[in-house]
PDB file of C-alpha atoms in Angstrom:
ATOM      1  CA  MET A   1     -57.905 -44.834  45.113  1.00 88.00           C
ATOM      2  CA  ARG A   2     -56.209 -48.240  44.926  1.00 94.00           C
ATOM      3  CA  THR A   3     -57.846 -51.542  45.838  1.00 96.00           C
ATOM      4  CA  ILE A   4     -55.973 -54.293  47.710  1.00 97.00           C
ATOM      5  CA  ARG A   5     -57.591 -57.663  48.252  1.00 96.00           C
ATOM      6  CA  THR A   6     -57.390 -59.016  51.791  1.00 97.00           C
ATOM      7  CA  GLU A   7     -56.451 -62.420  50.366  1.00 97.00           C
ATOM      8  CA  GLU A   8     -53.185 -60.835  49.194  1.00 97.00           C
ATOM      9  CA  ILE A   9     -52.525 -59.583  52.722  1.00 98.00           C
ATOM     10  CA  THR A  10     -53.125 -63.068  54.138  1.00 98.00           C
ATOM     11  CA  GLU A  11     -50.776 -64.704  51.637  1.00 98.00           C
ATOM     12  CA  ASN A  12     -47.966 -62.216  52.274  1.00 98.00           C
ATOM     13  CA  ILE A  13     -48.216 -62.483  56.048  1.00 98.00           C
ATOM     14  CA  LYS A  14     -48.198 -66.285  55.825  1.00 98.00           C
ATOM     15  CA  GLU A  15     -44.977 -66.187  53.789  1.00 98.00           C
ATOM     16  CA  MET A  16     -43.422 -63.558  56.073  1.00 98.00           C
ATOM     17  CA  CYS A  17     -44.155 -65.569  59.231  1.00 98.00           C
ATOM     18  CA  MET A  18     -42.374 -68.594  57.800  1.00 97.00           C
ATOM     19  CA  GLU A  19     -39.416 -66.624  56.419  1.00 97.00           C
ATOM     20  CA  VAL A  20     -38.734 -64.431  59.453  1.00 97.00           C
ATOM     21  CA  ASN A  21     -38.529 -67.383  61.836  1.00 97.00           C
ATOM     22  CA  ILE A  22     -35.770 -69.166  59.917  1.00 96.00           C
ATOM     23  CA  ARG A  23     -33.557 -66.301  58.687  1.00 93.00           C
ATOM     24  CA  LEU A  24     -32.295 -63.194  60.466  1.00 91.00           C
ATOM     25  CA  SER A  25     -32.139 -59.895  58.603  1.00 91.00           C
ATOM     26  CA  GLU A  26     -28.747 -58.877  57.196  1.00 92.00           C
ATOM     27  CA  ASP A  27     -28.220 -56.070  59.726  1.00 92.00           C
ATOM     28  CA  VAL A  28     -28.656 -58.452  62.681  1.00 92.00           C
ATOM     29  CA  LYS A  29     -26.422 -61.105  61.111  1.00 92.00           C
ATOM     30  CA  SER A  30     -23.728 -58.533  60.430  1.00 93.00           C
ATOM     31  CA  ALA A  31     -23.889 -57.197  64.010  1.00 94.00           C
ATOM     32  CA  LEU A  32     -23.641 -60.720  65.418  1.00 93.00           C
ATOM     33  CA  LEU A  33     -20.589 -61.586  63.305  1.00 92.00           C
ATOM     34  CA  SER A  34     -18.950 -58.276  64.198  1.00 93.00           C
ATOM     35  CA  ALA A  35     -19.513 -58.989  67.905  1.00 94.00           C
ATOM     36  CA  LYS A  36     -17.808 -62.366  67.510  1.00 93.00           C
ATOM     37  CA  GLU A  37     -14.725 -60.729  65.998  1.00 92.00           C
ATOM     38  CA  LYS A  38     -14.486 -58.141  68.793  1.00 92.00           C
ATOM     39  CA  GLU A  39     -15.289 -60.425  71.727  1.00 93.00           C
ATOM     40  CA  GLU A  40     -12.372 -60.674  74.166  1.00 91.00           C
ATOM     41  CA  SER A  41     -13.714 -63.512  76.324  1.00 93.00           C
ATOM     42  CA  ALA A  42     -12.844 -67.014  75.099  1.00 95.00           C
ATOM     43  CA  ILE A  43     -16.139 -68.496  76.287  1.00 94.00           C
ATOM     44  CA  GLY A  44     -18.010 -65.487  74.905  1.00 94.00           C
ATOM     45  CA  LYS A  45     -16.409 -65.989  71.494  1.00 94.00           C
ATOM     46  CA  GLN A  46     -17.289 -69.702  71.653  1.00 95.00           C
ATOM     47  CA  ILE A  47     -20.956 -68.930  72.405  1.00 95.00           C
ATOM     48  CA  LEU A  48     -21.120 -66.415  69.558  1.00 95.00           C
ATOM     49  CA  GLY A  49     -19.644 -69.054  67.263  1.00 95.00           C
ATOM     50  CA  GLN A  50     -22.382 -71.472  68.320  1.00 95.00           C
ATOM     51  CA  LEU A  51     -25.017 -68.829  67.606  1.00 95.00           C
ATOM     52  CA  GLU A  52     -23.500 -68.307  64.156  1.00 94.00           C
ATOM     53  CA  GLU A  53     -23.586 -72.052  63.489  1.00 95.00           C
ATOM     54  CA  ASN A  54     -27.188 -72.246  64.697  1.00 95.00           C
ATOM     55  CA  MET A  55     -28.118 -69.381  62.361  1.00 93.00           C
ATOM     56  CA  GLU A  56     -26.539 -71.179  59.385  1.00 93.00           C
ATOM     57  CA  ILE A  57     -28.211 -74.518  60.173  1.00 95.00           C
ATOM     58  CA  ALA A  58     -31.616 -72.834  60.528  1.00 95.00           C
ATOM     59  CA  GLY A  59     -31.317 -71.157  57.132  1.00 92.00           C
ATOM     60  CA  GLU A  60     -30.029 -74.237  55.315  1.00 93.00           C
ATOM     61  CA  SER A  61     -32.493 -76.661  56.910  1.00 94.00           C
ATOM     62  CA  LYS A  62     -35.444 -74.234  56.944  1.00 93.00           C
ATOM     63  CA  ILE A  63     -36.079 -74.726  60.654  1.00 95.00           C
ATOM     64  CA  PRO A  64     -36.660 -72.044  63.322  1.00 96.00           C
ATOM     65  CA  ILE A  65     -33.636 -70.117  64.591  1.00 95.00           C
ATOM     66  CA  CYS A  66     -35.150 -70.385  68.075  1.00 95.00           C
ATOM     67  CA  GLN A  67     -37.715 -72.796  69.486  1.00 94.00           C
ATOM     68  CA  ASP A  68     -39.683 -69.804  70.818  1.00 96.00           C
ATOM     69  CA  THR A  69     -41.234 -68.566  67.584  1.00 97.00           C
ATOM     70  CA  GLY A  70     -42.908 -65.805  69.537  1.00 95.00           C
ATOM     71  CA  MET A  71     -46.164 -63.951  69.650  1.00 97.00           C
ATOM     72  CA  THR A  72     -46.599 -62.309  66.254  1.00 98.00           C
ATOM     73  CA  VAL A  73     -46.522 -58.523  66.232  1.00 98.00           C
ATOM     74  CA  VAL A  74     -47.675 -56.914  62.975  1.00 98.00           C
ATOM     75  CA  PHE A  75     -47.228 -53.253  62.044  1.00 98.00           C
ATOM     76  CA  LEU A  76     -49.467 -52.014  59.222  1.00 98.00           C
ATOM     77  CA  LYS A  77     -48.821 -48.650  57.551  1.00 98.00           C
ATOM     78  CA  ILE A  78     -51.941 -48.104  55.464  1.00 97.00           C
ATOM     79  CA  GLY A  79     -52.006 -45.465  52.737  1.00 97.00           C
ATOM     80  CA  GLN A  80     -55.060 -43.241  53.039  1.00 96.00           C
ATOM     81  CA  GLU A  81     -55.743 -43.843  49.332  1.00 96.00           C
ATOM     82  CA  VAL A  82     -56.015 -47.617  49.835  1.00 96.00           C
ATOM     83  CA  HIS A  83     -59.376 -49.416  49.750  1.00 96.00           C
ATOM     84  CA  MET A  84     -59.498 -53.006  50.981  1.00 95.00           C
ATOM     85  CA  GLU A  85     -61.868 -55.633  49.619  1.00 96.00           C
ATOM     86  CA  GLY A  86     -62.560 -59.268  50.422  1.00 95.00           C
ATOM     87  CA  GLY A  87     -63.009 -59.232  54.177  1.00 95.00           C
ATOM     88  CA  PHE A  88     -62.044 -57.589  57.454  1.00 97.00           C
ATOM     89  CA  ILE A  89     -58.333 -56.692  57.555  1.00 97.00           C
ATOM     90  CA  GLU A  90     -57.837 -58.027  61.100  1.00 97.00           C
ATOM     91  CA  ASP A  91     -59.261 -61.398  60.078  1.00 98.00           C
ATOM     92  CA  ALA A  92     -56.937 -61.389  57.049  1.00 98.00           C
ATOM     93  CA  VAL A  93     -53.874 -60.713  59.213  1.00 98.00           C
ATOM     94  CA  ASN A  94     -54.732 -63.421  61.732  1.00 98.00           C
ATOM     95  CA  GLU A  95     -55.467 -65.894  58.950  1.00 98.00           C
ATOM     96  CA  GLY A  96     -51.985 -65.204  57.545  1.00 98.00           C
ATOM     97  CA  ILE A  97     -50.450 -65.876  60.962  1.00 98.00           C
ATOM     98  CA  ARG A  98     -52.549 -69.046  61.358  1.00 98.00           C
ATOM     99  CA  GLN A  99     -51.498 -70.427  57.970  1.00 98.00           C
ATOM    100  CA  GLY A 100     -47.856 -69.437  58.388  1.00 98.00           C
ATOM    101  CA  TYR A 101     -47.456 -71.095  61.772  1.00 98.00           C
ATOM    102  CA  ARG A 102     -49.275 -74.243  60.725  1.00 97.00           C
ATOM    103  CA  GLU A 103     -47.610 -74.698  57.326  1.00 97.00           C
ATOM    104  CA  GLY A 104     -44.213 -73.683  58.682  1.00 96.00           C
ATOM    105  CA  TYR A 105     -44.474 -76.096  61.639  1.00 95.00           C
ATOM    106  CA  LEU A 106     -43.734 -73.211  63.990  1.00 97.00           C
ATOM    107  CA  ARG A 107     -44.405 -73.457  67.717  1.00 97.00           C
ATOM    108  CA  LYS A 108     -47.827 -72.199  68.768  1.00 97.00           C
ATOM    109  CA  SER A 109     -47.289 -70.170  71.931  1.00 97.00           C
ATOM    110  CA  VAL A 110     -50.434 -68.042  72.290  1.00 98.00           C
ATOM    111  CA  VAL A 111     -53.074 -68.661  74.977  1.00 98.00           C
ATOM    112  CA  GLY A 112     -56.552 -67.282  74.436  1.00 97.00           C
ATOM    113  CA  ASP A 113     -56.964 -65.803  77.920  1.00 97.00           C
ATOM    114  CA  PRO A 114     -54.139 -64.534  80.185  1.00 97.00           C
ATOM    115  CA  ILE A 115     -55.605 -66.271  83.266  1.00 98.00           C
ATOM    116  CA  LEU A 116     -57.387 -69.364  81.890  1.00 98.00           C
ATOM    117  CA  ARG A 117     -54.381 -70.025  79.592  1.00 98.00           C
ATOM    118  CA  GLU A 118     -55.784 -72.442  77.025  1.00 98.00           C
ATOM    119  CA  ASN A 119     -53.587 -72.569  73.915  1.00 98.00           C
ATOM    120  CA  THR A 120     -55.290 -71.297  70.733  1.00 98.00           C
ATOM    121  CA  ARG A 121     -53.281 -73.913  68.776  1.00 97.00           C
ATOM    122  CA  ASP A 122     -52.498 -71.636  65.808  1.00 97.00           C
ATOM    123  CA  ASN A 123     -50.545 -68.736  67.384  1.00 98.00           C
ATOM    124  CA  THR A 124     -53.414 -66.304  66.899  1.00 98.00           C
ATOM    125  CA  PRO A 125     -54.401 -63.668  67.588  1.00 98.00           C
ATOM    126  CA  GLY A 126     -51.429 -61.525  66.723  1.00 98.00           C
ATOM    127  CA  VAL A 127     -50.825 -58.052  68.113  1.00 98.00           C
ATOM    128  CA  ILE A 128     -51.648 -55.582  65.337  1.00 98.00           C
ATOM    129  CA  HIS A 129     -50.678 -51.913  65.202  1.00 98.00           C
ATOM    130  CA  TYR A 130     -52.202 -49.620  62.573  1.00 97.00           C
ATOM    131  CA  GLU A 131     -50.830 -46.368  61.178  1.00 97.00           C
ATOM    132  CA  ILE A 132     -52.379 -44.238  58.430  1.00 97.00           C
ATOM    133  CA  ILE A 133     -49.839 -42.781  56.006  1.00 97.00           C
ATOM    134  CA  PRO A 134     -50.099 -40.711  52.798  1.00 97.00           C
ATOM    135  CA  GLY A 135     -50.319 -42.523  49.456  1.00 96.00           C
ATOM    136  CA  ASP A 136     -51.736 -45.764  48.080  1.00 96.00           C
ATOM    137  CA  THR A 137     -49.422 -48.428  49.497  1.00 97.00           C
ATOM    138  CA  LEU A 138     -49.687 -50.892  52.356  1.00 97.00           C
ATOM    139  CA  GLU A 139     -46.475 -51.516  54.312  1.00 98.00           C
ATOM    140  CA  ILE A 140     -46.407 -54.683  56.408  1.00 98.00           C
ATOM    141  CA  THR A 141     -43.826 -55.487  59.077  1.00 98.00           C
ATOM    142  CA  VAL A 142     -43.976 -58.834  60.852  1.00 98.00           C
ATOM    143  CA  ALA A 143     -41.962 -59.068  64.085  1.00 97.00           C
ATOM    144  CA  PRO A 144     -42.458 -62.236  66.185  1.00 97.00           C
ATOM    145  CA  LYS A 145     -41.405 -61.626  69.791  1.00 96.00           C
ATOM    146  CA  GLY A 146     -40.178 -64.350  72.114  1.00 95.00           C
ATOM    147  CA  PHE A 147     -41.009 -63.948  75.775  1.00 96.00           C
ATOM    148  CA  GLY A 148     -37.704 -64.835  77.421  1.00 94.00           C
ATOM    149  CA  SER A 149     -36.572 -61.323  76.536  1.00 95.00           C
ATOM    150  CA  GLU A 150     -40.038 -59.721  76.461  1.00 97.00           C
ATOM    151  CA  ASN A 151     -40.457 -60.560  80.147  1.00 97.00           C
ATOM    152  CA  MET A 152     -37.332 -58.530  80.949  1.00 97.00           C
ATOM    153  CA  SER A 153     -38.749 -55.315  79.444  1.00 97.00           C
ATOM    154  CA  ARG A 154     -39.861 -52.356  81.561  1.00 98.00           C
ATOM    155  CA  VAL A 155     -41.656 -48.984  81.543  1.00 98.00           C
ATOM    156  CA  PHE A 156     -40.536 -46.086  83.759  1.00 98.00           C
ATOM    157  CA  MET A 157     -42.630 -42.996  84.430  1.00 98.00           C
ATOM    158  CA  LEU A 158     -39.785 -40.634  85.275  1.00 98.00           C
ATOM    159  CA  LYS A 159     -40.043 -37.060  86.493  1.00 98.00           C
ATOM    160  CA  PRO A 160     -38.917 -34.318  84.088  1.00 98.00           C
ATOM    161  CA  ALA A 161     -36.197 -33.405  86.600  1.00 98.00           C
ATOM    162  CA  ASP A 162     -34.674 -36.876  86.145  1.00 98.00           C
ATOM    163  CA  GLY A 163     -33.639 -35.754  82.660  1.00 97.00           C
ATOM    164  CA  ILE A 164     -31.282 -37.629  80.382  1.00 97.00           C
ATOM    165  CA  GLU A 165     -29.316 -39.061  83.314  1.00 98.00           C
ATOM    166  CA  GLY A 166     -32.513 -40.653  84.590  1.00 98.00           C
ATOM    167  CA  VAL A 167     -33.083 -42.173  81.151  1.00 98.00           C
ATOM    168  CA  LYS A 168     -29.559 -43.605  81.114  1.00 98.00           C
ATOM    169  CA  GLN A 169     -30.039 -45.092  84.582  1.00 98.00           C
ATOM    170  CA  ALA A 170     -33.368 -46.678  83.567  1.00 98.00           C
ATOM    171  CA  ILE A 171     -31.749 -48.370  80.555  1.00 98.00           C
ATOM    172  CA  LEU A 172     -28.772 -49.695  82.514  1.00 98.00           C
ATOM    173  CA  GLU A 173     -30.954 -50.843  85.422  1.00 97.00           C
ATOM    174  CA  THR A 174     -33.193 -52.793  83.042  1.00 98.00           C
ATOM    175  CA  VAL A 175     -30.313 -54.493  81.249  1.00 97.00           C
ATOM    176  CA  GLU A 176     -28.516 -55.366  84.492  1.00 96.00           C
ATOM    177  CA  ALA A 177     -31.721 -56.849  85.935  1.00 96.00           C
ATOM    178  CA  ALA A 178     -32.250 -58.880  82.756  1.00 96.00           C
ATOM    179  CA  GLY A 179     -28.753 -60.361  82.862  1.00 94.00           C
ATOM    180  CA  PRO A 180     -28.658 -63.875  81.353  1.00 95.00           C
ATOM    181  CA  ASN A 181     -32.464 -64.201  81.365  1.00 95.00           C
ATOM    182  CA  ALA A 182     -32.806 -62.228  78.113  1.00 94.00           C
ATOM    183  CA  CYS A 183     -30.439 -64.607  76.248  1.00 94.00           C
ATOM    184  CA  PRO A 184     -27.685 -62.082  75.483  1.00 96.00           C
ATOM    185  CA  PRO A 185     -26.333 -60.714  73.263  1.00 97.00           C
ATOM    186  CA  MET A 186     -29.411 -58.507  73.254  1.00 96.00           C
ATOM    187  CA  VAL A 187     -30.957 -55.955  70.951  1.00 97.00           C
ATOM    188  CA  ILE A 188     -32.520 -53.105  72.905  1.00 98.00           C
ATOM    189  CA  GLY A 189     -35.345 -50.833  71.790  1.00 98.00           C
ATOM    190  CA  VAL A 190     -35.994 -47.653  73.772  1.00 98.00           C
ATOM    191  CA  GLY A 191     -38.962 -45.271  73.582  1.00 98.00           C
ATOM    192  CA  ILE A 192     -38.730 -41.857  75.247  1.00 98.00           C
ATOM    193  CA  GLY A 193     -41.669 -39.464  75.532  1.00 98.00           C
ATOM    194  CA  GLY A 194     -45.329 -39.562  74.618  1.00 98.00           C
ATOM    195  CA  THR A 195     -47.502 -41.320  77.185  1.00 98.00           C
ATOM    196  CA  PHE A 196     -47.410 -44.633  79.096  1.00 98.00           C
ATOM    197  CA  GLU A 197     -48.519 -46.656  76.063  1.00 98.00           C
ATOM    198  CA  LYS A 198     -46.810 -44.522  73.401  1.00 98.00           C
ATOM    199  CA  CYS A 199     -43.317 -45.000  74.800  1.00 98.00           C
ATOM    200  CA  ALA A 200     -43.843 -48.778  74.946  1.00 98.00           C
ATOM    201  CA  LEU A 201     -44.973 -48.858  71.314  1.00 98.00           C
ATOM    202  CA  MET A 202     -41.958 -46.782  70.265  1.00 98.00           C
ATOM    203  CA  ALA A 203     -39.635 -49.175  72.083  1.00 98.00           C
ATOM    204  CA  LYS A 204     -41.184 -52.097  70.227  1.00 98.00           C
ATOM    205  CA  LYS A 205     -40.925 -50.331  66.861  1.00 97.00           C
ATOM    206  CA  ALA A 206     -37.320 -49.366  67.606  1.00 98.00           C
ATOM    207  CA  LEU A 207     -36.427 -53.065  67.464  1.00 97.00           C
ATOM    208  CA  THR A 208     -37.481 -53.145  63.798  1.00 96.00           C
ATOM    209  CA  ARG A 209     -35.084 -50.368  62.763  1.00 96.00           C
ATOM    210  CA  GLU A 210     -31.901 -51.665  61.155  1.00 94.00           C
ATOM    211  CA  LEU A 211     -29.011 -51.775  63.592  1.00 93.00           C
ATOM    212  CA  ASN A 212     -26.698 -49.863  61.261  1.00 89.00           C
ATOM    213  CA  GLN A 213     -29.096 -46.906  61.075  1.00 91.00           C
ATOM    214  CA  TYR A 214     -28.686 -44.396  63.885  1.00 91.00           C
ATOM    215  CA  SER A 215     -31.229 -41.752  64.880  1.00 95.00           C
ATOM    216  CA  PRO A 216     -31.233 -38.584  62.733  1.00 95.00           C
ATOM    217  CA  ILE A 217     -31.474 -36.498  65.947  1.00 96.00           C
ATOM    218  CA  PRO A 218     -27.905 -35.628  67.044  1.00 97.00           C
ATOM    219  CA  TYR A 219     -28.314 -36.034  70.818  1.00 97.00           C
ATOM    220  CA  VAL A 220     -30.296 -39.272  70.387  1.00 97.00           C
ATOM    221  CA  ARG A 221     -27.653 -40.651  68.040  1.00 97.00           C
ATOM    222  CA  GLU A 222     -24.946 -39.915  70.618  1.00 97.00           C
ATOM    223  CA  LEU A 223     -27.093 -41.449  73.365  1.00 98.00           C
ATOM    224  CA  GLU A 224     -27.508 -44.665  71.333  1.00 97.00           C
ATOM    225  CA  LYS A 225     -23.743 -44.997  70.942  1.00 97.00           C
ATOM    226  CA  GLU A 226     -23.014 -44.094  74.574  1.00 97.00           C
ATOM    227  CA  MET A 227     -25.526 -46.529  76.036  1.00 98.00           C
ATOM    228  CA  LEU A 228     -24.437 -49.406  73.801  1.00 97.00           C
ATOM    229  CA  GLU A 229     -20.856 -48.900  74.988  1.00 97.00           C
ATOM    230  CA  LYS A 230     -21.903 -48.703  78.650  1.00 97.00           C
ATOM    231  CA  ILE A 231     -24.027 -51.832  78.339  1.00 97.00           C
ATOM    232  CA  ASN A 232     -21.130 -53.721  76.793  1.00 96.00           C
ATOM    233  CA  ASN A 233     -18.946 -52.652  79.704  1.00 96.00           C
ATOM    234  CA  LEU A 234     -21.276 -54.341  82.209  1.00 96.00           C
ATOM    235  CA  GLY A 235     -19.527 -57.675  81.723  1.00 95.00           C
ATOM    236  CA  ILE A 236     -22.708 -59.742  81.276  1.00 97.00           C
ATOM    237  CA  GLY A 237     -21.543 -61.057  77.907  1.00 96.00           C
ATOM    238  CA  PRO A 238     -22.885 -63.781  75.589  1.00 95.00           C
ATOM    239  CA  GLY A 239     -25.151 -66.182  77.441  1.00 94.00           C
ATOM    240  CA  GLY A 240     -24.571 -64.159  80.597  1.00 95.00           C
ATOM    241  CA  LEU A 241     -21.212 -65.911  81.056  1.00 94.00           C
ATOM    242  CA  GLY A 242     -19.008 -62.840  80.813  1.00 94.00           C
ATOM    243  CA  GLY A 243     -17.550 -60.791  77.994  1.00 94.00           C
ATOM    244  CA  ARG A 244     -18.156 -57.587  76.068  1.00 92.00           C
ATOM    245  CA  ALA A 245     -20.962 -58.606  73.694  1.00 95.00           C
ATOM    246  CA  THR A 246     -23.886 -58.016  76.040  1.00 97.00           C
ATOM    247  CA  ALA A 247     -25.758 -56.137  73.300  1.00 97.00           C
ATOM    248  CA  ILE A 248     -25.311 -55.963  69.525  1.00 96.00           C
ATOM    249  CA  GLY A 249     -27.591 -52.978  69.014  1.00 96.00           C
ATOM    250  CA  LEU A 250     -29.584 -50.251  70.739  1.00 98.00           C
ATOM    251  CA  ASN A 251     -32.164 -48.078  68.959  1.00 98.00           C
ATOM    252  CA  ILE A 252     -33.977 -45.114  70.502  1.00 98.00           C
ATOM    253  CA  GLU A 253     -37.183 -43.428  69.324  1.00 98.00           C
ATOM    254  CA  THR A 254     -38.564 -40.186  70.813  1.00 98.00           C
ATOM    255  CA  TYR A 255     -41.887 -38.302  70.798  1.00 98.00           C
ATOM    256  CA  PRO A 256     -43.218 -35.063  72.349  1.00 98.00           C
ATOM    257  CA  THR A 257     -44.560 -35.456  75.866  1.00 98.00           C
ATOM    258  CA  HIS A 258     -46.416 -33.624  78.648  1.00 98.00           C
ATOM    259  CA  ILE A 259     -44.736 -30.937  80.780  1.00 98.00           C
ATOM    260  CA  ALA A 260     -45.223 -33.126  83.879  1.00 98.00           C
ATOM    261  CA  GLY A 261     -43.782 -36.391  82.589  1.00 98.00           C
ATOM    262  CA  LEU A 262     -40.851 -38.287  81.101  1.00 98.00           C
ATOM    263  CA  PRO A 263     -42.056 -41.776  80.094  1.00 98.00           C
ATOM    264  CA  VAL A 264     -39.342 -44.282  79.149  1.00 98.00           C
ATOM    265  CA  ALA A 265     -39.802 -47.845  77.887  1.00 98.00           C
ATOM    266  CA  ILE A 266     -37.088 -50.427  77.346  1.00 98.00           C
ATOM    267  CA  ASN A 267     -38.040 -53.414  75.185  1.00 98.00           C
ATOM    268  CA  ILE A 268     -35.360 -56.093  75.252  1.00 98.00           C
ATOM    269  CA  CYS A 269     -34.900 -58.713  72.548  1.00 97.00           C
ATOM    270  CA  CYS A 270     -32.390 -61.546  72.359  1.00 95.00           C
ATOM    271  CA  HIS A 271     -30.059 -61.755  69.336  1.00 93.00           C
ATOM    272  CA  VAL A 272     -32.930 -63.436  67.420  1.00 95.00           C
ATOM    273  CA  ASN A 273     -34.348 -60.000  66.629  1.00 95.00           C
ATOM    274  CA  ARG A 274     -36.833 -61.054  63.949  1.00 95.00           C
ATOM    275  CA  HIS A 275     -38.415 -58.531  61.634  1.00 96.00           C
ATOM    276  CA  ILE A 276     -39.356 -58.548  57.962  1.00 96.00           C
ATOM    277  CA  SER A 277     -41.132 -55.914  55.855  1.00 97.00           C
ATOM    278  CA  ARG A 278     -42.969 -55.839  52.531  1.00 97.00           C
ATOM    279  CA  ARG A 279     -44.764 -53.117  50.610  1.00 96.00           C
ATOM    280  CA  LEU A 280     -47.882 -53.975  48.593  1.00 95.00           C
TER     281      LEU A 280
END
């Protein structure tokens, strides 16, 4: 049994919130630069150049890459041999978010009630997902999610007879409907299987997988490549102004499901696909 103090969790999440909002991960940066090189549209190439410049300024000046610093999503993989001391883990996570957004001068975008809509003024609470894993480590992933792209996401409860062609149609329909509203180039996370809520969670987690890592399942890997190509043939392009770079990545996760269903979730993110992980 290993003991982890909740104060350590708070401190790490504070640091991660500040870091992830000013610097993109290497896989996302690489995909963005690659898209710029391949872009055939002059205006598309110009927009991608502006995004590259914005990314560099944010890192050098330590200011947010995007003004929408998101609602903070936190994934916790907790080793079953870990014992936590010092307070309630959920309080520790939210305190880390609170400190990170205040000390980092990050925009506070969370309202305490979806109808009354009074701002909580510290970007809490976050959305926290827990997973128990073997061992004595705690893995933390912080993934702030802006709502320009989040609002374009969808869940489909397909029939089994719809099959893989139905899945393809759901993905394309979602991206086409999103158009310029999701601030392309996009990163697209897809969850297939499970239940209504499971497929949505998989789609969200898919956004945190590195863009240069394809699925280990052969047919899923081929589907990722096929759908990315089809999406980039839609002509939406950077900023929705035309071109090939509509998406710079598409990750798919799958899970067993019921004989009567085929749930599919598509979680869209703009190119500011923020995620950072640490292991304690």
